Structures are given as structure tokens and as C-alpha cells.
C-alpha atoms as a PDB file:
ATOM      1  CA  UNK A   1       0.039   0.092   0.075  1.00  0.00           C
ATOM      2  CA  UNK A   2       1.191   3.532  -0.845  1.00  0.00           C
ATOM      3  CA  UNK A   3       1.982   6.197   2.074  1.00  0.00           C
ATOM      4  CA  UNK A   4      -0.228   9.127   2.715  1.00  0.00           C
ATOM      5  CA  UNK A   5       0.356  12.496   1.382  1.00  0.00           C
ATOM      6  CA  UNK A   6       1.185  13.271   5.090  1.00  0.00           C
ATOM      7  CA  UNK A   7       3.623  11.093   6.605  1.00  0.00           C
ATOM      8  CA  UNK A   8       1.509  11.486  10.190  1.00  0.00           C
ATOM      9  CA  UNK A   9      -1.424  10.037   8.676  1.00  0.00           C
ATOM     10  CA  UNK A  10       0.347   6.913   7.462  1.00  0.00           C
ATOM     11  CA  UNK A  11      -0.885   4.865  10.124  1.00  0.00           C
ATOM     12  CA  UNK A  12      -4.703   5.706   9.801  1.00  0.00           C
ATOM     13  CA  UNK A  13      -4.604   5.322   6.210  1.00  0.00           C
ATOM     14  CA  UNK A  14      -2.977   1.843   6.253  1.00  0.00           C
ATOM     15  CA  UNK A  15      -5.627   0.689   8.735  1.00  0.00           C
ATOM     16  CA  UNK A  16      -8.405   2.246   6.181  1.00  0.00           C
ATOM     17  CA  UNK A  17      -6.713   0.635   3.188  1.00  0.00           C
ATOM     18  CA  UNK A  18      -6.298  -2.915   4.817  1.00  0.00           C
ATOM     19  CA  UNK A  19     -10.055  -2.859   5.814  1.00  0.00           C
ATOM     20  CA  UNK A  20     -11.397  -1.500   2.617  1.00  0.00           C
ATOM     21  CA  UNK A  21      -8.988  -3.866   0.516  1.00  0.00           C
ATOM     22  CA  UNK A  22     -10.812  -6.637   2.834  1.00  0.00           C
ATOM     23  CA  UNK A  23     -14.051  -5.670   2.403  1.00  0.00           C
ATOM     24  CA  UNK A  24     -13.943  -4.847  -1.297  1.00  0.00           C
ATOM     25  CA  UNK A  25     -12.414  -8.362  -2.190  1.00  0.00           C
ATOM     26  CA  UNK A  26     -14.403 -10.357   0.252  1.00  0.00           C
ATOM     27  CA  UNK A  27     -17.761  -9.151   0.172  1.00  0.00           C
ATOM     28  CA  UNK A  28     -18.454  -6.392  -2.542  1.00  0.00           C
ATOM     29  CA  UNK A  29     -17.049  -8.144  -5.216  1.00  0.00           C
ATOM     30  CA  UNK A  30     -19.013 -11.135  -4.181  1.00  0.00           C
ATOM     31  CA  UNK A  31     -22.328  -9.310  -3.702  1.00  0.00           C
ATOM     32  CA  UNK A  32     -22.423  -9.652  -0.062  1.00  0.00           C
ATOM     33  CA  UNK A  33     -21.545  -6.502   1.036  1.00  0.00           C
ATOM     34  CA  UNK A  34     -23.751  -3.472   0.216  1.00  0.00           C
ATOM     35  CA  UNK A  35     -22.453  -0.952   2.515  1.00  0.00           C
ATOM     36  CA  UNK A  36     -18.947   0.141   3.359  1.00  0.00           C
ATOM     37  CA  UNK A  37     -17.746  -1.468   6.846  1.00  0.00           C
ATOM     38  CA  UNK A  38     -14.835   0.829   6.581  1.00  0.00           C
ATOM     39  CA  UNK A  39     -16.476   3.978   6.799  1.00  0.00           C
ATOM     40  CA  UNK A  40     -15.399   5.217  10.246  1.00  0.00           C
ATOM     41  CA  UNK A  41     -11.761   4.632   9.317  1.00  0.00           C
ATOM     42  CA  UNK A  42     -12.131   6.511   5.965  1.00  0.00           C
ATOM     43  CA  UNK A  43     -13.573   9.661   8.069  1.00  0.00           C
ATOM     44  CA  UNK A  44     -10.641   9.248  10.342  1.00  0.00           C
ATOM     45  CA  UNK A  45      -8.125   9.278   7.695  1.00  0.00           C
ATOM     46  CA  UNK A  46      -9.710  12.308   5.888  1.00  0.00           C
ATOM     47  CA  UNK A  47      -9.880  14.001   9.222  1.00  0.00           C
ATOM     48  CA  UNK A  48      -6.105  13.643   9.455  1.00  0.00           C
ATOM     49  CA  UNK A  49      -5.328  14.408   6.127  1.00  0.00           C
ATOM     50  CA  UNK A  50      -7.426  17.600   5.933  1.00  0.00           C
ATOM     51  CA  UNK A  51      -5.688  18.947   9.190  1.00  0.00           C
ATOM     52  CA  UNK A  52      -2.388  18.186   7.892  1.00  0.00           C
ATOM     53  CA  UNK A  53      -3.349  20.121   4.570  1.00  0.00           C
ATOM     54  CA  UNK A  54      -4.589  23.025   6.699  1.00  0.00           C
ATOM     55  CA  UNK A  55      -1.240  23.123   8.444  1.00  0.00           C
ATOM     56  CA  UNK A  56       0.817  23.182   5.728  1.00  0.00           C
ATOM     57  CA  UNK A  57      -1.532  26.079   3.675  1.00  0.00           C
ATOM     58  CA  UNK A  58      -2.457  23.467   1.077  1.00  0.00           C
ATOM     59  CA  UNK A  59      -6.233  23.743   1.940  1.00  0.00           C
ATOM     60  CA  UNK A  60      -6.219  27.331   0.269  1.00  0.00           C
ATOM     61  CA  UNK A  61      -4.349  26.281  -2.835  1.00  0.00           C
ATOM     62  CA  UNK A  62      -6.879  23.537  -3.339  1.00  0.00           C
ATOM     63  CA  UNK A  63      -9.950  25.812  -3.067  1.00  0.00           C
ATOM     64  CA  UNK A  64      -8.348  28.250  -5.360  1.00  0.00           C
ATOM     65  CA  UNK A  65      -7.499  25.496  -7.941  1.00  0.00           C
ATOM     66  CA  UNK A  66     -11.226  24.146  -7.454  1.00  0.00           C
ATOM     67  CA  UNK A  67     -12.765  27.498  -8.066  1.00  0.00           C
ATOM     68  CA  UNK A  68     -10.845  28.033 -11.299  1.00  0.00           C
ATOM     69  CA  UNK A  69     -11.889  24.757 -12.887  1.00  0.00           C
ATOM     70  CA  UNK A  70     -15.344  24.321 -11.455  1.00  0.00           C
ATOM     71  CA  UNK A  71     -16.688  23.150 -15.125  1.00  0.00           C
ATOM     72  CA  UNK A  72     -14.055  20.666 -15.316  1.00  0.00           C
ATOM     73  CA  UNK A  73     -14.647  19.258 -11.442  1.00  0.00           C
ATOM     74  CA  UNK A  74     -18.506  19.303 -12.061  1.00  0.00           C
ATOM     75  CA  UNK A  75     -18.055  17.163 -15.421  1.00  0.00           C
ATOM     76  CA  UNK A  76     -15.674  14.671 -13.809  1.00  0.00           C
ATOM     77  CA  UNK A  77     -17.863  14.138 -10.703  1.00  0.00           C
ATOM     78  CA  UNK A  78     -20.894  13.369 -12.614  1.00  0.00           C
ATOM     79  CA  UNK A  79     -19.024   9.911 -13.763  1.00  0.00           C
ATOM     80  CA  UNK A  80     -20.982   7.067 -12.448  1.00  0.00           C
ATOM     81  CA  UNK A  81     -19.128   4.905  -9.761  1.00  0.00           C
ATOM     82  CA  UNK A  82     -20.939   2.394  -7.782  1.00  0.00           C
ATOM     83  CA  UNK A  83     -18.686   1.968  -4.781  1.00  0.00           C
ATOM     84  CA  UNK A  84     -19.819   3.466  -1.380  1.00  0.00           C
ATOM     85  CA  UNK A  85     -16.502   5.321  -1.281  1.00  0.00           C
ATOM     86  CA  UNK A  86     -17.502   7.206  -4.512  1.00  0.00           C
ATOM     87  CA  UNK A  87     -20.626   8.524  -2.978  1.00  0.00           C
ATOM     88  CA  UNK A  88     -18.592  10.081  -0.327  1.00  0.00           C
ATOM     89  CA  UNK A  89     -17.375  13.532  -0.845  1.00  0.00           C
ATOM     90  CA  UNK A  90     -13.587  13.694  -2.024  1.00  0.00           C
ATOM     91  CA  UNK A  91     -11.211  12.859   0.425  1.00  0.00           C
ATOM     92  CA  UNK A  92      -9.614  16.158  -0.325  1.00  0.00           C
ATOM     93  CA  UNK A  93     -12.911  18.223   0.103  1.00  0.00           C
ATOM     94  CA  UNK A  94     -12.318  20.558   3.117  1.00  0.00           C
ATOM     95  CA  UNK A  95     -14.887  20.946   5.470  1.00  0.00           C
END
């Protein structure tokens, strides 16, 4: 598994990745899982990553880039993905 964008979030990302890969391969692909059992871990990782981006000032750059490219983002977000993680707001969306 890959490292997080923020080293301080590596541990929580690893826990989420492990959980998701197990759920995806053992349940979702076999039609046995309709809800993402790893949602709480995903939220923990998103919270850690969001905090790290804010500490580095990257959150403002992301907001500016999104504002400059609204039309492209809207078109890309309309693509259909059936995974539960796709129904969540992007991991980098800042609350």
C-alpha cells in the first residue's frame, strides 16, 4: 500500500486501506456487502489528512484550484461509480 500524502497520517491510512481491500475483495465483489464497513476509518483518515493540509497551507491552494476549474470538476464528478467511497465527498474536500 502507498504512503499517505502526510506522513503523520500513514498509520490511519494503512488501517483504512487494509479494511477497504478486505471488504472489497471478500464482500463487495461477491455481492455480499452493500455498505462500506470501513467508513469510520475513512472519516478518520480524511480528518487527519484535512488537518495536515491546513497546517501546510495547501487547503487554500486546493480551494483556489477548484474555483478556477469548477466546470471540469463538475463534469468529472458526474461519472458513475458504484462504490460506497464514491458517494462520499472527495477525500480532499475541506469541511
